[in-house]
Amino acid sequence: MKKLLVLLVLLCSSICLVACRDKINTIKINEESVPNVIDVKNIDSELDKIKLEVINSKGEVSLVKFEKSMMTDADYAKLSNPGTYTIEINYEGFKTRLTLTIEDASAYSVTVLYPNGEPVTSGVKVQWCTGDICLLPVKVNDQGVAYNSIDDDEYYIHIDGIPAGYTYDPNAYTSNKDNKKVTINLLKLNDLSGEGTALSPYVTSEGAFNVTYTGEGAGNMKYYSFTPSVSGTYSIKSLAMDKQAINKIDPYIGFIGTETDMSKVDFSKLDVSGNVDSNLNINFNYRFNAEAGVTYTFVVFVSSATKFPASFDIVICK
């Protein structure tokens, strides 16, 4: 009889404890506990740092350690690849969402962005090249990033699959062990007006534009005019990207002068690294001092070694 009484007392106590415990009202992620970036090699140890805030019906908050069992196996598997993921967290029947950014700290990476800073999320492939050898292309992910675990070396970066209406400077981006993470900012292509002749040069503005040379007649040269709105030192650069040596484009500037004075304007030619040795094109890069409101005219030739028709981009920038 005494044993039965003891059992009844224990049972009542248990029921009371369960009934009296404050119910969970909601849960959320303790944002301060979430790492900004997680190295893919340290997933589990970084997840251990994360806490849940469990709020009861009285508004009281308690912290609960995050457990891997709170996410699905499929979501956990995603975290083995670099990227940004939003996953569902389940705790005692309550759900919330957790956003994690995963990266491979030891890998080389290239991020491709539109001019407004938005990532280019599809179509673009990135190659790391050294000498005349380019590694297999890597697609950007849905954050606009391509990762590659490769040996340390001096690389120049080449990208293919650029969205229509945009370009980039193929001479501007290099990477090595001290600079593994590169961001490429695409340039919006501007429209041209005019005919490209000496009497009717293409009218350009600061920025990038695309031109095509036919090679027929005077088709290996075109004239351009540029009127800066701000005085300063400007660059005129060609951005030819054809990587095949047998199909290279070899552009160069003939002269530059003002609309009223065609005498040569002083300008300096800058070295363009990587092109000749790497089977890319022989691009030019000239700098000159310009006055606001003055129209400058220049002509760009392509050599007879070029395979026609030849299409490439030119950029004018400060």
C-alpha positions as a printed NumPy array, in Angstrom:
array([[  0.   ,   0.   ,   0.   ],
       [  2.844,   2.37 ,   0.904],
       [  4.599,   1.574,  -2.387],
       [  1.43 ,   2.374,  -4.303],
       [  1.08 ,   5.65 ,  -2.425],
       [  4.688,   6.598,  -3.222],
       [  4.14 ,   5.834,  -6.899],
       [  0.999,   7.978,  -6.964],
       [  2.847,  10.873,  -5.342],
       [  5.682,  10.635,  -7.879],
       [  3.225,  10.441, -10.763],
       [  1.314,  13.49 ,  -9.541],
       [  4.56 ,  15.395,  -9.094],
       [  5.625,  14.591, -12.654],
       [  2.27 ,  15.668, -14.045],
       [  2.47 ,  18.895, -12.072],
       [  5.981,  19.632, -13.326],
       [  4.935,  19.109, -16.939],
       [  1.73 ,  21.093, -16.543],
       [  3.41 ,  23.94 , -14.705],
       [  6.343,  24.333, -17.077],
       [  5.983,  27.48 , -19.152],
       [  5.205,  26.665, -22.754],
       [  7.461,  27.729, -25.605],
       [  5.978,  30.664, -27.433],
       [  8.547,  31.086, -30.217],
       [ 12.186,  30.546, -31.153],
       [ 14.709,  32.594, -33.094],
       [ 18.403,  32.587, -33.915],
       [ 20.726,  34.479, -31.596],
       [ 22.329,  36.528, -34.394],
       [ 25.334,  37.553, -32.305],
       [ 26.364,  33.902, -32.092],
       [ 26.354,  33.327, -35.87 ],
       [ 29.822,  33.619, -37.513],
       [ 29.977,  36.118, -40.376],
       [ 31.775,  33.578, -42.567],
       [ 32.416,  29.892, -41.917],
       [ 35.419,  28.075, -43.357],
       [ 34.177,  24.916, -45.055],
       [ 36.908,  22.964, -43.257],
       [ 35.538,  23.995, -39.841],
       [ 31.807,  23.503, -40.316],
       [ 31.044,  21.501, -37.17 ],
       [ 33.135,  23.576, -34.77 ],
       [ 31.624,  26.797, -36.133],
       [ 28.07 ,  25.443, -35.893],
       [ 28.736,  24.664, -32.227],
       [ 29.022,  28.412, -31.581],
       [ 25.452,  29.119, -32.677],
       [ 22.676,  29.577, -30.102],
       [ 18.877,  29.563, -30.285],
       [ 16.768,  31.99 , -28.297],
       [ 13.792,  30.108, -26.828],
       [ 11.053,  32.477, -25.638],
       [  8.362,  31.151, -23.304],
       [  4.806,  32.365, -22.727],
       [  6.047,  34.824, -20.087],
       [  8.471,  36.393, -22.541],
       [ 11.465,  34.904, -20.789],
       [ 14.411,  34.032, -23.018],
       [ 16.726,  31.07 , -22.609],
       [ 19.671,  30.159, -24.833],
       [ 19.86 ,  26.678, -26.305],
       [ 22.951,  25.318, -28.024],
       [ 22.464,  24.596, -31.711],
       [ 22.525,  20.898, -32.61 ],
       [ 23.067,  19.381, -36.033],
       [ 19.869,  17.371, -35.511],
       [ 17.913,  20.636, -35.741],
       [ 18.473,  20.72 , -39.53 ],
       [ 17.793,  18.149, -42.216],
       [ 20.554,  15.962, -43.615],
       [ 20.011,  17.599, -47.013],
       [ 20.6  ,  21.086, -45.593],
       [ 23.68 ,  19.937, -43.705],
       [ 25.072,  18.43 , -46.921],
       [ 24.744,  21.819, -48.67 ],
       [ 27.19 ,  23.332, -46.209],
       [ 30.038,  21.246, -47.609],
       [ 30.186,  23.608, -50.607],
       [ 31.078,  27.318, -50.475],
       [ 28.127,  29.658, -50.85 ],
       [ 25.374,  31.391, -48.89 ],
       [ 22.514,  29.197, -47.69 ],
       [ 19.287,  29.755, -45.769],
       [ 18.258,  26.6  , -43.92 ],
       [ 15.283,  25.664, -41.759],
       [ 15.849,  25.023, -38.042],
       [ 13.411,  22.837, -36.075],
       [ 13.328,  22.791, -32.257],
       [ 10.543,  20.976, -30.38 ],
       [  8.112,  21.589, -33.217],
       [  8.991,  25.277, -33.64 ],
       [ 10.732,  26.489, -36.778],
       [ 12.983,  29.369, -37.751],
       [ 15.515,  30.069, -40.492],
       [ 19.275,  30.445, -40.357],
       [ 21.466,  32.047, -43.059],
       [ 25.089,  30.908, -43.272],
       [ 27.92 ,  31.97 , -45.581],
       [ 30.438,  29.212, -46.281],
       [ 33.802,  29.755, -47.955],
       [ 36.971,  27.8  , -48.578],
       [ 39.582,  30.042, -46.992],
       [ 42.452,  28.215, -48.7  ],
       [ 40.945,  28.308, -52.214],
       [ 41.366,  30.913, -54.924],
       [ 38.127,  32.729, -55.739],
       [ 36.764,  35.233, -58.24 ],
       [ 33.582,  37.225, -57.625],
       [ 31.898,  38.73 , -60.707],
       [ 29.677,  41.779, -60.157],
       [ 27.475,  44.006, -62.289],
       [ 28.29 ,  47.751, -62.201],
       [ 25.609,  48.222, -59.506],
       [ 27.322,  45.682, -57.241],
       [ 24.84 ,  42.847, -57.815],
       [ 26.433,  39.408, -58.412],
       [ 26.374,  37.768, -61.834],
       [ 24.778,  34.486, -60.832],
       [ 24.843,  32.37 , -63.997],
       [ 26.563,  31.86 , -67.329],
       [ 30.007,  33.177, -66.397],
       [ 32.987,  30.815, -66.303],
       [ 36.31 ,  31.759, -64.725],
       [ 39.772,  30.558, -65.739],
       [ 43.035,  30.971, -63.864],
       [ 45.858,  31.195, -66.41 ],
       [ 49.626,  31.237, -66.135],
       [ 51.946,  31.576, -69.117],
       [ 50.077,  30.062, -72.055],
       [ 48.22 ,  27.514, -69.906],
       [ 44.685,  28.096, -68.631],
       [ 43.113,  25.762, -66.084],
       [ 39.675,  24.26 , -66.649],
       [ 36.909,  26.871, -66.371],
       [ 34.852,  27.082, -63.183],
       [ 31.246,  28.333, -63.162],
       [ 30.205,  31.064, -60.749],
       [ 27.674,  29.99 , -58.127],
       [ 24.419,  31.761, -57.248],
       [ 26.421,  34.346, -55.308],
       [ 28.55 ,  35.153, -58.369],
       [ 31.646,  33.413, -56.965],
       [ 33.878,  30.771, -58.565],
       [ 36.192,  28.795, -56.254],
       [ 39.246,  26.805, -57.274],
       [ 41.611,  24.812, -55.047],
       [ 44.814,  25.159, -57.059],
       [ 48.53 ,  25.387, -56.435],
       [ 49.968,  28.769, -55.56 ],
       [ 51.263,  30.577, -58.64 ],
       [ 51.036,  33.881, -60.487],
       [ 47.724,  33.835, -62.375],
       [ 45.87 ,  36.236, -64.616],
       [ 42.099,  35.904, -64.674],
       [ 40.01 ,  35.288, -67.8  ],
       [ 36.21 ,  35.059, -67.829],
       [ 33.791,  33.832, -70.509],
       [ 30.013,  33.969, -70.78 ],
       [ 29.707,  37.65 , -69.869],
       [ 26.071,  38.844, -70.098],
       [ 25.189,  40.726, -73.281],
       [ 25.768,  44.449, -73.026],
       [ 28.691,  44.158, -70.596],
       [ 32.455,  43.726, -70.749],
       [ 35.477,  43.673, -68.429],
       [ 39.151,  44.598, -68.549],
       [ 41.059,  41.34 , -69.264],
       [ 44.362,  42.995, -68.4  ],
       [ 43.396,  44.233, -64.956],
       [ 42.975,  41.126, -62.818],
       [ 45.719,  38.903, -61.44 ],
       [ 45.902,  36.551, -58.478],
       [ 48.567,  34.853, -56.364],
       [ 49.058,  33.388, -52.888],
       [ 48.91 ,  36.87 , -51.361],
       [ 45.839,  37.864, -53.357],
       [ 43.657,  34.76 , -53.655],
       [ 40.305,  36.523, -53.666],
       [ 39.602,  38.727, -56.686],
       [ 36.515,  40.782, -57.528],
       [ 35.799,  41.604, -61.176],
       [ 33.505,  44.56 , -61.81 ],
       [ 31.807,  44.394, -65.199],
       [ 31.525,  47.503, -67.369],
       [ 28.299,  48.518, -69.105],
       [ 28.762,  48.92 , -72.866],
       [ 27.726,  52.358, -74.149],
       [ 26.103,  53.033, -77.51 ],
       [ 28.047,  54.702, -80.336],
       [ 26.821,  57.267, -82.843],
       [ 28.555,  58.345, -86.044],
       [ 30.173,  56.326, -88.829],
       [ 33.699,  55.837, -87.534],
       [ 35.259,  57.818, -90.396],
       [ 37.534,  60.872, -90.311],
       [ 34.599,  63.092, -91.365],
       [ 32.085,  61.37 , -89.087],
       [ 33.911,  59.791, -86.139],
       [ 32.152,  57.64 , -83.616],
       [ 30.972,  59.828, -80.744],
       [ 31.919,  58.251, -77.434],
       [ 31.519,  59.011, -73.761],
       [ 33.446,  57.913, -70.71 ],
       [ 32.957,  54.171, -70.284],
       [ 33.182,  51.106, -72.53 ],
       [ 31.916,  50.443, -76.042],
       [ 32.169,  47.653, -78.613],
       [ 33.554,  48.026, -82.145],
       [ 33.844,  45.705, -85.141],
       [ 36.533,  45.959, -87.822],
       [ 35.82 ,  44.374, -91.206],
       [ 39.29 ,  44.734, -92.738],
       [ 37.76 ,  45.729, -96.074],
       [ 39.028,  48.935, -97.68 ],
       [ 39.73 ,  51.273, -94.784],
       [ 38.016,  48.805, -92.497],
       [ 41.125,  48.322, -90.395],
       [ 40.872,  51.836, -88.915],
       [ 38.115,  53.793, -87.193],
       [ 37.942,  57.322, -85.804],
       [ 36.488,  58.261, -82.409],
       [ 35.707,  61.55 , -80.677],
       [ 35.495,  62.085, -76.942],
       [ 34.443,  65.205, -75.035],
       [ 35.112,  64.93 , -71.293],
       [ 32.796,  66.7  , -68.863],
       [ 35.542,  66.88 , -66.227],
       [ 39.184,  67.853, -66.768],
       [ 41.808,  65.305, -65.782],
       [ 43.993,  62.43 , -66.917],
       [ 42.164,  59.783, -68.936],
       [ 43.025,  56.308, -70.199],
       [ 42.097,  54.822, -73.557],
       [ 42.391,  51.044, -73.392],
       [ 41.539,  48.218, -75.758],
       [ 39.939,  45.137, -74.204],
       [ 40.367,  42.496, -76.901],
       [ 39.818,  39.053, -75.382],
       [ 40.249,  36.475, -78.145],
       [ 42.567,  33.856, -76.642],
       [ 43.384,  31.955, -79.822],
       [ 46.789,  32.964, -81.21 ],
       [ 45.633,  32.219, -84.761],
       [ 42.637,  34.525, -84.29 ],
       [ 44.217,  37.341, -82.305],
       [ 43.294,  40.98 , -82.514],
       [ 46.18 ,  43.449, -82.588],
       [ 44.844,  46.995, -82.077],
       [ 46.847,  50.18 , -81.632],
       [ 46.278,  53.947, -81.562],
       [ 47.487,  56.018, -84.514],
       [ 47.16 ,  59.603, -83.219],
       [ 45.078,  61.78 , -80.968],
       [ 44.259,  65.492, -81.271],
       [ 41.564,  68.052, -80.568],
       [ 38.696,  68.807, -82.908],
       [ 40.271,  72.139, -83.91 ],
       [ 43.932,  71.142, -83.691],
       [ 44.861,  67.73 , -85.045],
       [ 48.435,  68.043, -83.839],
       [ 49.361,  65.19 , -81.567],
       [ 48.262,  65.463, -77.946],
       [ 50.911,  64.314, -75.484],
       [ 50.089,  60.883, -74.14 ],
       [ 51.996,  58.016, -72.579],
       [ 51.726,  54.344, -73.386],
       [ 51.437,  52.059, -70.37 ],
       [ 52.594,  48.452, -70.292],
       [ 49.823,  45.894, -70.582],
       [ 51.009,  42.832, -68.711],
       [ 50.42 ,  39.237, -69.638],
       [ 49.105,  39.507, -73.162],
       [ 51.961,  38.487, -75.441],
       [ 53.293,  35.7  , -73.247],
       [ 49.853,  34.346, -72.434],
       [ 48.446,  34.108, -75.959],
       [ 45.95 ,  36.828, -75.239],
       [ 45.815,  39.894, -77.411],
       [ 48.23 ,  42.775, -77.753],
       [ 46.105,  45.486, -76.145],
       [ 47.014,  49.143, -75.809],
       [ 46.67 ,  51.454, -72.816],
       [ 47.304,  55.185, -73.344],
       [ 46.906,  58.043, -70.881],
       [ 46.49 ,  61.714, -71.765],
       [ 45.509,  64.978, -70.098],
       [ 42.163,  66.362, -71.242],
       [ 40.223,  69.573, -70.653],
       [ 36.504,  69.61 , -69.94 ],
       [ 34.412,  70.592, -72.964],
       [ 37.197,  70.011, -75.504],
       [ 36.559,  67.314, -78.127],
       [ 39.44 ,  64.891, -78.684],
       [ 39.676,  62.695, -81.776],
       [ 41.701,  59.517, -82.029],
       [ 42.009,  56.711, -84.535],
       [ 42.415,  53.034, -83.7  ],
       [ 43.995,  50.657, -86.219],
       [ 44.097,  46.894, -86.213],
       [ 47.054,  45.182, -87.841],
       [ 46.839,  43.11 , -91.007],
       [ 47.668,  40.049, -88.877],
       [ 44.204,  40.317, -87.352],
       [ 41.576,  37.842, -88.452],
       [ 38.579,  39.812, -89.748],
       [ 35.878,  40.595, -88.86 ],
       [ 37.352,  41.506, -85.472],
       [ 35.129,  42.645, -82.625],
       [ 36.487,  43.971, -79.34 ],
       [ 35.841,  46.589, -76.676],
       [ 37.479,  49.929, -75.907],
       [ 37.171,  51.777, -72.609],
       [ 37.784,  55.433, -71.772],
       [ 38.163,  56.132, -68.073],
       [ 39.856,  58.417, -65.559]])
